[in-house]
Each structure stands twice: as structure tokens, then as C-alpha cells.
GROMACS .gro file of C-alpha atoms in nm:
model
  306
    1MET     CA    1  -0.652  -6.109  10.732
    2ILE     CA    2  -0.775  -6.196  10.392
    3THR     CA    3  -1.141  -6.122  10.317
    4PHE     CA    4  -1.382  -6.373  10.143
    5ASP     CA    5  -1.416  -6.119   9.870
    6GLU     CA    6  -1.044  -6.109   9.825
    7ILE     CA    7  -1.041  -6.504   9.779
    8LYS     CA    8  -1.309  -6.479   9.544
    9LEU     CA    9  -1.087  -6.222   9.352
   10ILE     CA   10  -0.829  -6.446   9.346
   11GLU     CA   11  -1.002  -6.760   9.233
   12ASP     CA   12  -1.178  -6.536   8.952
   13LYS     CA   13  -0.835  -6.417   8.827
   14LEU     CA   14  -0.679  -6.762   8.812
   15LYS     CA   15  -1.003  -6.957   8.645
   16ASP     CA   16  -0.930  -6.675   8.343
   17LEU     CA   17  -0.570  -6.720   8.357
   18GLU     CA   18  -0.422  -6.828   8.014
   19LYS     CA   19  -0.240  -7.160   7.989
   20PRO     CA   20   0.131  -7.104   8.026
   21THR     CA   21   0.363  -7.143   7.708
   22GLN     CA   22   0.523  -7.426   7.916
   23ASP     CA   23   0.224  -7.659   7.787
   24THR     CA   24   0.367  -7.652   7.439
   25ILE     CA   25   0.737  -7.687   7.510
   26THR     CA   26   0.876  -8.047   7.398
   27VAL     CA   27   1.248  -8.085   7.470
   28ASP     CA   28   1.408  -8.401   7.572
   29ILE     CA   29   1.590  -8.366   7.916
   30LYS     CA   30   1.842  -8.650   8.027
   31THR     CA   31   1.899  -8.701   8.436
   32ILE     CA   32   2.134  -8.909   8.588
   33ASP     CA   33   2.099  -9.058   8.945
   34PRO     CA   34   2.418  -8.892   9.145
   35SER     CA   35   2.403  -9.179   9.434
   36SER     CA   36   2.535  -9.411   9.182
   37TYR     CA   37   2.858  -9.220   9.213
   38ASN     CA   38   3.143  -9.229   9.463
   39ILE     CA   39   3.142  -8.996   9.777
   40TYR     CA   40   3.404  -8.671   9.708
   41SER     CA   41   3.693  -8.694   9.960
   42GLY     CA   42   3.836  -8.374   9.900
   43ASP     CA   43   3.848  -8.100  10.152
   44SER     CA   44   3.600  -7.833  10.055
   45ILE     CA   45   3.512  -7.483  10.145
   46TYR     CA   46   3.215  -7.253  10.131
   47ILE     CA   47   3.205  -6.882  10.062
   48ASP     CA   48   2.981  -6.602  10.018
   49SER     CA   49   2.952  -6.223  10.050
   50SER     CA   50   2.704  -5.910  10.125
   51TYR     CA   51   2.723  -5.561  10.066
   52VAL     CA   52   2.541  -5.235  10.164
   53HIS     CA   53   2.574  -4.907   9.978
   54ASP     CA   54   2.442  -4.558  10.033
   55ILE     CA   55   2.460  -4.200   9.974
   56ILE     CA   56   2.594  -3.944  10.275
   57GLY     CA   57   2.573  -3.587  10.174
   58PRO     CA   58   2.784  -3.558   9.847
   59TYR     CA   59   2.954  -3.912   9.925
   60TYR     CA   60   2.899  -4.249   9.786
   61TYR     CA   61   2.988  -4.563  10.006
   62ILE     CA   62   2.996  -4.939   9.953
   63PHE     CA   63   3.091  -5.178  10.242
   64ALA     CA   64   3.107  -5.546  10.186
   65ARG     CA   65   3.203  -5.858  10.378
   66ALA     CA   66   3.295  -6.193  10.260
   67VAL     CA   67   3.316  -6.517  10.470
   68ALA     CA   68   3.482  -6.846  10.408
   69ILE     CA   69   3.405  -7.143  10.604
   70GLY     CA   70   3.532  -7.492  10.635
   71SER     CA   71   3.606  -7.754  10.850
   72ASN     CA   72   3.733  -7.631  11.171
   73PHE     CA   73   3.815  -7.279  10.968
   74GLU     CA   74   3.637  -6.954  10.923
   75LYS     CA   75   3.774  -6.649  10.769
   76ARG     CA   76   3.592  -6.289  10.741
   77ILE     CA   77   3.738  -5.999  10.535
   78SER     CA   78   3.575  -5.664  10.477
   79ASP     CA   79   3.628  -5.351  10.262
   80LEU     CA   80   3.491  -4.996  10.235
   81ILE     CA   81   3.506  -4.759   9.973
   82ILE     CA   82   3.401  -4.387   9.986
   83ILE     CA   83   3.378  -4.187   9.669
   84PRO     CA   84   3.321  -3.788   9.646
   85ASP     CA   85   3.063  -3.806   9.359
   86LEU     CA   86   2.707  -3.957   9.390
   87PHE     CA   87   2.741  -4.140   9.062
   88PHE     CA   88   3.025  -4.211   8.826
   89GLU     CA   89   3.072  -4.203   8.462
   90ALA     CA   90   3.170  -4.505   8.260
   91GLU     CA   91   3.258  -4.548   7.897
   92VAL     CA   92   3.108  -4.857   7.785
   93LYS     CA   93   3.201  -5.063   7.459
   94SER     CA   94   2.916  -5.230   7.308
   95LYS     CA   95   2.914  -5.529   7.088
   96ASP     CA   96   2.909  -5.352   6.763
   97ASP     CA   97   3.205  -5.125   6.920
   98LYS     CA   98   3.020  -4.798   6.949
   99LEU     CA   99   3.110  -4.613   7.229
  100SER     CA  100   2.845  -4.411   7.486
  101ILE     CA  101   2.887  -4.231   7.807
  102ILE     CA  102   2.653  -4.365   8.083
  103ASN     CA  103   2.602  -4.330   8.447
  104GLU     CA  104   2.703  -4.670   8.543
  105SER     CA  105   2.464  -4.862   8.796
  106LEU     CA  106   2.592  -4.817   9.142
  107SER     CA  107   2.421  -5.144   9.242
  108GLU     CA  108   2.609  -5.339   8.994
  109PHE     CA  109   2.944  -5.205   9.094
  110ALA     CA  110   2.860  -5.268   9.468
  111SER     CA  111   2.811  -5.638   9.358
  112ILE     CA  112   3.140  -5.646   9.186
  113PHE     CA  113   3.300  -5.495   9.475
  114SER     CA  114   3.125  -5.754   9.688
  115LYS     CA  115   3.234  -6.059   9.440
  116ASN     CA  116   3.579  -5.928   9.455
  117LEU     CA  117   3.630  -6.032   9.798
  118GLU     CA  118   3.502  -6.394   9.732
  119TYR     CA  119   3.720  -6.424   9.491
  120ARG     CA  120   4.022  -6.311   9.700
  121LEU     CA  121   3.913  -6.587   9.948
  122ALA     CA  122   3.893  -6.848   9.679
  123ILE     CA  123   4.235  -6.777   9.572
  124GLU     CA  124   4.361  -6.800   9.919
  125ASN     CA  125   4.214  -7.131   9.926
  126LYS     CA  126   4.328  -7.245   9.574
  127ASN     CA  127   4.400  -7.606   9.705
  128LYS     CA  128   4.041  -7.686   9.830
  129LEU     CA  129   3.705  -7.742   9.643
  130ILE     CA  130   3.542  -7.415   9.656
  131PHE     CA  131   3.164  -7.360   9.695
  132LEU     CA  132   3.038  -7.002   9.569
  133ASP     CA  133   2.690  -6.862   9.595
  134GLY     CA  134   2.573  -6.726   9.237
  135SER     CA  135   2.667  -6.799   8.897
  136LEU     CA  136   2.999  -6.827   8.758
  137LEU     CA  137   2.834  -6.731   8.397
  138SER     CA  138   2.703  -6.413   8.573
  139ASP     CA  139   3.046  -6.323   8.712
  140PHE     CA  140   3.193  -6.375   8.366
  141ILE     CA  141   2.935  -6.119   8.222
  142ALA     CA  142   3.059  -5.891   8.470
  143HIS     CA  143   3.410  -5.952   8.365
  144GLU     CA  144   3.336  -5.890   8.005
  145LYS     CA  145   3.143  -5.526   8.061
  146TYR     CA  146   3.436  -5.350   7.927
  147PHE     CA  147   3.356  -5.023   8.093
  148ARG     CA  148   3.643  -4.789   8.180
  149ILE     CA  149   3.528  -4.590   8.524
  150ILE     CA  150   3.626  -4.239   8.561
  151ASN     CA  151   3.734  -4.289   8.905
  152GLU     CA  152   4.090  -4.418   9.003
  153ASP     CA  153   3.988  -4.615   9.301
  154LEU     CA  154   3.690  -4.784   9.139
  155SER     CA  155   3.908  -4.868   8.824
  156LYS     CA  156   4.153  -5.039   9.039
  157ILE     CA  157   3.883  -5.243   9.213
  158TYR     CA  158   3.742  -5.349   8.904
  159GLU     CA  159   4.077  -5.441   8.741
  160GLU     CA  160   4.189  -5.665   9.053
  161PHE     CA  161   3.812  -5.824   9.010
  162LYS     CA  162   3.898  -5.926   8.652
  163ARG     CA  163   4.251  -6.047   8.752
  164ASN     CA  164   4.097  -6.240   9.037
  165PHE     CA  165   3.820  -6.387   8.833
  166ARG     CA  166   4.062  -6.506   8.562
  167GLU     CA  167   4.297  -6.659   8.821
  168SER     CA  168   3.990  -6.865   8.962
  169THR     CA  169   3.913  -7.025   8.638
  170ASN     CA  170   4.213  -7.262   8.732
  171LEU     CA  171   4.065  -7.362   9.059
  172LYS     CA  172   3.812  -7.641   9.159
  173ILE     CA  173   3.520  -7.413   9.200
  174VAL     CA  174   3.128  -7.498   9.216
  175SER     CA  175   2.850  -7.238   9.214
  176ILE     CA  176   2.505  -7.271   9.271
  177ALA     CA  177   2.262  -7.004   9.127
  178LYS     CA  178   1.913  -6.957   9.233
  179ARG     CA  179   1.821  -6.663   8.972
  180ILE     CA  180   1.801  -6.890   8.653
  181LEU     CA  181   1.481  -6.740   8.476
  182SER     CA  182   1.608  -6.612   8.174
  183SER     CA  183   1.868  -6.874   8.091
  184ARG     CA  184   1.822  -7.069   7.776
  185PHE     CA  185   2.064  -7.358   7.723
  186PHE     CA  186   1.825  -7.633   7.607
  187ASN     CA  187   1.702  -7.434   7.313
  188GLU     CA  188   1.705  -7.080   7.175
  189LYS     CA  189   1.322  -7.026   7.203
  190ASP     CA  190   1.207  -7.129   7.575
  191PRO     CA  191   1.355  -7.041   7.924
  192ASP     CA  192   1.532  -7.317   8.073
  193VAL     CA  193   1.319  -7.304   8.371
  194LEU     CA  194   0.974  -7.324   8.187
  195ILE     CA  195   1.097  -7.647   8.019
  196LEU     CA  196   1.213  -7.804   8.341
  197MET     CA  197   0.891  -7.701   8.530
  198LYS     CA  198   0.687  -7.881   8.254
  199LYS     CA  199   0.918  -8.198   8.261
  200PHE     CA  200   0.964  -8.181   8.645
  201PRO     CA  201   0.672  -8.000   8.818
  202TYR     CA  202   0.751  -8.106   9.184
  203GLU     CA  203   0.973  -8.381   9.141
  204GLU     CA  204   1.359  -8.441   9.260
  205PHE     CA  205   1.585  -8.441   8.958
  206TYR     CA  206   1.947  -8.377   8.841
  207THR     CA  207   2.024  -8.330   8.469
  208GLU     CA  208   2.295  -8.443   8.270
  209ILE     CA  209   2.589  -8.219   8.266
  210ILE     CA  210   2.536  -7.924   7.982
  211GLU     CA  211   2.847  -7.758   7.872
  212LYS     CA  212   2.896  -7.405   7.740
  213GLU     CA  213   3.211  -7.270   7.600
  214ILE     CA  214   3.322  -6.902   7.693
  215GLU     CA  215   3.604  -6.705   7.579
  216ASP     CA  216   3.667  -6.338   7.680
  217LYS     CA  217   3.765  -6.035   7.447
  218GLU     CA  218   4.109  -6.030   7.544
  219LYS     CA  219   4.166  -6.420   7.471
  220LEU     CA  220   4.274  -6.455   7.838
  221ILE     CA  221   3.974  -6.718   7.925
  222LYS     CA  222   3.892  -7.001   7.726
  223LYS     CA  223   3.700  -7.251   7.930
  224ASN     CA  224   3.418  -7.474   7.929
  225VAL     CA  225   3.130  -7.424   8.180
  226LYS     CA  226   2.969  -7.739   8.296
  227MET     CA  227   2.635  -7.697   8.446
  228VAL     CA  228   2.377  -7.935   8.612
  229TYR     CA  229   2.010  -7.824   8.695
  230PHE     CA  230   1.851  -7.992   8.979
  231ARG     CA  231   1.589  -7.976   9.237
  232PRO     CA  232   1.731  -8.160   9.571
  233LYS     CA  233   1.396  -8.259   9.698
  234ILE     CA  234   1.034  -8.264   9.608
  235GLN     CA  235   0.861  -7.913   9.576
  236ASP     CA  236   1.196  -7.760   9.632
  237HIS     CA  237   1.348  -7.488   9.399
  238ILE     CA  238   1.534  -7.567   9.098
  239TYR     CA  239   1.886  -7.465   9.095
  240ARG     CA  240   2.191  -7.448   8.855
  241LEU     CA  241   2.521  -7.592   8.939
  242GLU     CA  242   2.810  -7.438   8.760
  243ALA     CA  243   3.159  -7.571   8.723
  244TRP     CA  244   3.485  -7.487   8.549
  245ASP     CA  245   3.613  -7.784   8.326
  246ASN     CA  246   3.894  -7.840   8.564
  247LEU     CA  247   3.653  -8.106   8.734
  248SER     CA  248   3.586  -8.404   8.535
  249ASN     CA  249   3.207  -8.533   8.478
  250GLU     CA  250   3.259  -8.805   8.737
  251GLU     CA  251   3.418  -8.567   8.992
  252LEU     CA  252   3.133  -8.319   8.935
  253TYR     CA  253   2.871  -8.598   8.971
  254SER     CA  254   3.052  -8.739   9.321
  255ILE     CA  255   3.043  -8.357   9.433
  256ILE     CA  256   2.677  -8.356   9.368
  257ASN     CA  257   2.624  -8.691   9.540
  258THR     CA  258   2.823  -8.599   9.852
  259TYR     CA  259   2.707  -8.226   9.894
  260ILE     CA  260   2.356  -8.222   9.760
  261LYS     CA  261   2.189  -8.559   9.697
  262ASN     CA  262   2.304  -8.733  10.024
  263ILE     CA  263   2.145  -8.418  10.255
  264LYS     CA  264   1.841  -8.355   9.983
  265ARG     CA  265   1.899  -7.973  10.010
  266TYR     CA  266   2.120  -7.669   9.919
  267PRO     CA  267   2.447  -7.727  10.081
  268ILE     CA  268   2.447  -7.636  10.425
  269GLY     CA  269   2.806  -7.464  10.415
  270LEU     CA  270   2.675  -7.204  10.169
  271LYS     CA  271   2.361  -7.137  10.402
  272LEU     CA  272   2.592  -7.110  10.707
  273ALA     CA  273   2.845  -6.872  10.502
  274HIS     CA  274   2.538  -6.695  10.400
  275ASN     CA  275   2.421  -6.605  10.755
  276ARG     CA  276   2.796  -6.523  10.853
  277CYS     CA  277   2.819  -6.274  10.596
  278LYS     CA  278   2.480  -6.100  10.605
  279ILE     CA  279   2.500  -5.747  10.721
  280THR     CA  280   2.215  -5.653  10.906
  281ASN     CA  281   2.022  -5.341  10.896
  282LYS     CA  282   2.161  -5.253  11.262
  283GLU     CA  283   2.495  -5.286  11.128
  284LYS     CA  284   2.448  -5.065  10.820
  285LYS     CA  285   2.296  -4.793  11.067
  286ILE     CA  286   2.616  -4.800  11.294
  287LEU     CA  287   2.836  -4.792  10.963
  288GLU     CA  288   2.656  -4.477  10.878
  289GLU     CA  289   2.641  -4.303  11.204
  290ILE     CA  290   3.026  -4.351  11.196
  291ILE     CA  291   3.080  -4.221  10.839
  292ARG     CA  292   2.819  -3.918  10.913
  293LYS     CA  293   3.009  -3.827  11.235
  294LYS     CA  294   3.364  -3.821  11.043
  295LEU     CA  295   3.242  -3.660  10.731
  296GLY     CA  296   3.010  -3.407  10.905
  297TYR     CA  297   2.687  -3.477  10.750
  298SER     CA  298   2.362  -3.583  10.906
  299ILE     CA  299   2.130  -3.726  10.610
  300SER     CA  300   2.163  -4.027  10.400
  301ILE     CA  301   1.939  -4.188  10.153
  302GLY     CA  302   1.914  -4.538  10.210
  303TRP     CA  303   1.917  -4.876   9.991
  304ASP     CA  304   1.814  -5.205  10.144
  305THR     CA  305   2.081  -5.429  10.260
  306LYS     CA  306   2.181  -5.679   9.950
   0.00000   0.00000   0.00000
């Protein structure tokens, strides 16, 4: 139990804390009332994925699971890749076209491996309104990494991810991002979340649509990403909803009214998809026992379940 001295320590630290920079921020944020828009009538589906990755002997593996959930519908797909090297080299092209050789983050590639399954499911359900957990902009950045992986199997997966992502830009996709700390769309100086926290310390709110144009290096993608920041109820998290410009502004506001405003929370379907796809620590142990037995190795170094 926390002690009296620890409470006093906390209070003293808070008393001496400098005022945050958000107090000096002055940006006009325009909001809308989604309830003034019609209920969206299209069929919808919710998709999320999870992955685990680890080292067993000289091998590195990634196991991922993605789940799509809709009305009277559920589909699960899984994939596993095992590579013989603990790390893989990648040739990275930076913005100034200088080439360098690095050990690419295994965790980053594991995320791409997992996301690729989500886009497979999205393409299979291309006639529906698709909800994804995460950020279309973040996935676009992964698409633009421009690294050549020195491993044939990993290269094939990365190329498939890029193809699936490009195809997804023609679909009606809505993503909801929780990790938005560093984004700057209102101005270049201040993070959006600081601006929003000053303007709306605890209130429910929905901003007007913000648009950002994106274009890839190969000129295969040229789209506008539409974004709405929102807090669905008092003292909840701030989220950012993102969508391709395949959805009109009115459609997007109707979707927000139907799937978020009406229930005053993060979409239930996405939460359910998250729970269904989650790979537990128990499952990870079973998976590794099978791999160790087949490969003849008894030691692995663990990462946490993602």
C-alpha cells in the first residue's frame, strides 16, 4: 500500500511542476454535432490483429492472427513465418537518397506481418464499410519505408503488404487511432493532442474534418485522408478517426453518428475484434513448445505479446 511519505513526495513533485506548454497555445478548433446527420445504413465489418514474435535457437519467428467480425459473421486467419537468422539486413533509402545498411527492427516487421492479414480480410470484404484498429497514416508510412529486405520470404510478405495496402485505398475504410501524441495537423509547432487537451480538457467533442493529401514515391497512391478527432464521452480518451476520401464528408459524419456518437464510446465491434484476435501468453507458450520440439531447441528469449 502507498505510504504517507510517498503521498507527500507525489504532492511536492506536483506542486513544483512547471505549467505545460499547452497554456500558451491558441488555435481555433471547429467542431460539429454528429447527431444532426442521418444514420448510416450500410453493412459494416470490424477487423483487428495481434502478433507474437521470439527467438528460438538460431531461428526467429512471427505468428499473427487477424479477425473480421460482422453481423452474423466471423472469420479468423493466421500465419507463421520462421527465418534462420536472428536479425535480417535491410537496405534503406532515406529522403536524401543516401543508402545505408541497418539491422531492421524485428518488432516493426512483425507489425507489418500482422497488418498484412488485416488488409487481406479487408479486401475480402470490399463491398462493406470496414473498421480497422490503428492508423491509415501509420500504415502509409510503413508502405513508404522503402527497404529491400535481404530475405526472400520476408521480401514477399512486405511486397504483399504494399499491394494490399494500395488496393485498400479504393475501399470504404475507417480506422481509429489511439496513439496520436506526436501528430501535428493543426499547426507545425504544437502536437494536436496538446491543442485538444487545452480546448477540451474533459468534454465530449467531435472536430470538423481535417484533410491531408498523401502520395507515394512510385505515384501509385494519390489520396486525401480525412481525419476527425473526438472524445466520445466526458473524461474519455481522445481518438483520431481516419478515412480515405472514398467517403464523402456527409457519409463520414453519418458513420460517426451511427457507430460512435450514438453509443458514446469506441466502436463495440472493434473491441470485440480485438478480444477475438488477441494471442494470449498461454497460446504463445504452446506455440513455442511445438516449435522447440520440431526444431530441437529448448531455449527461447521472450518478447511480450503485442
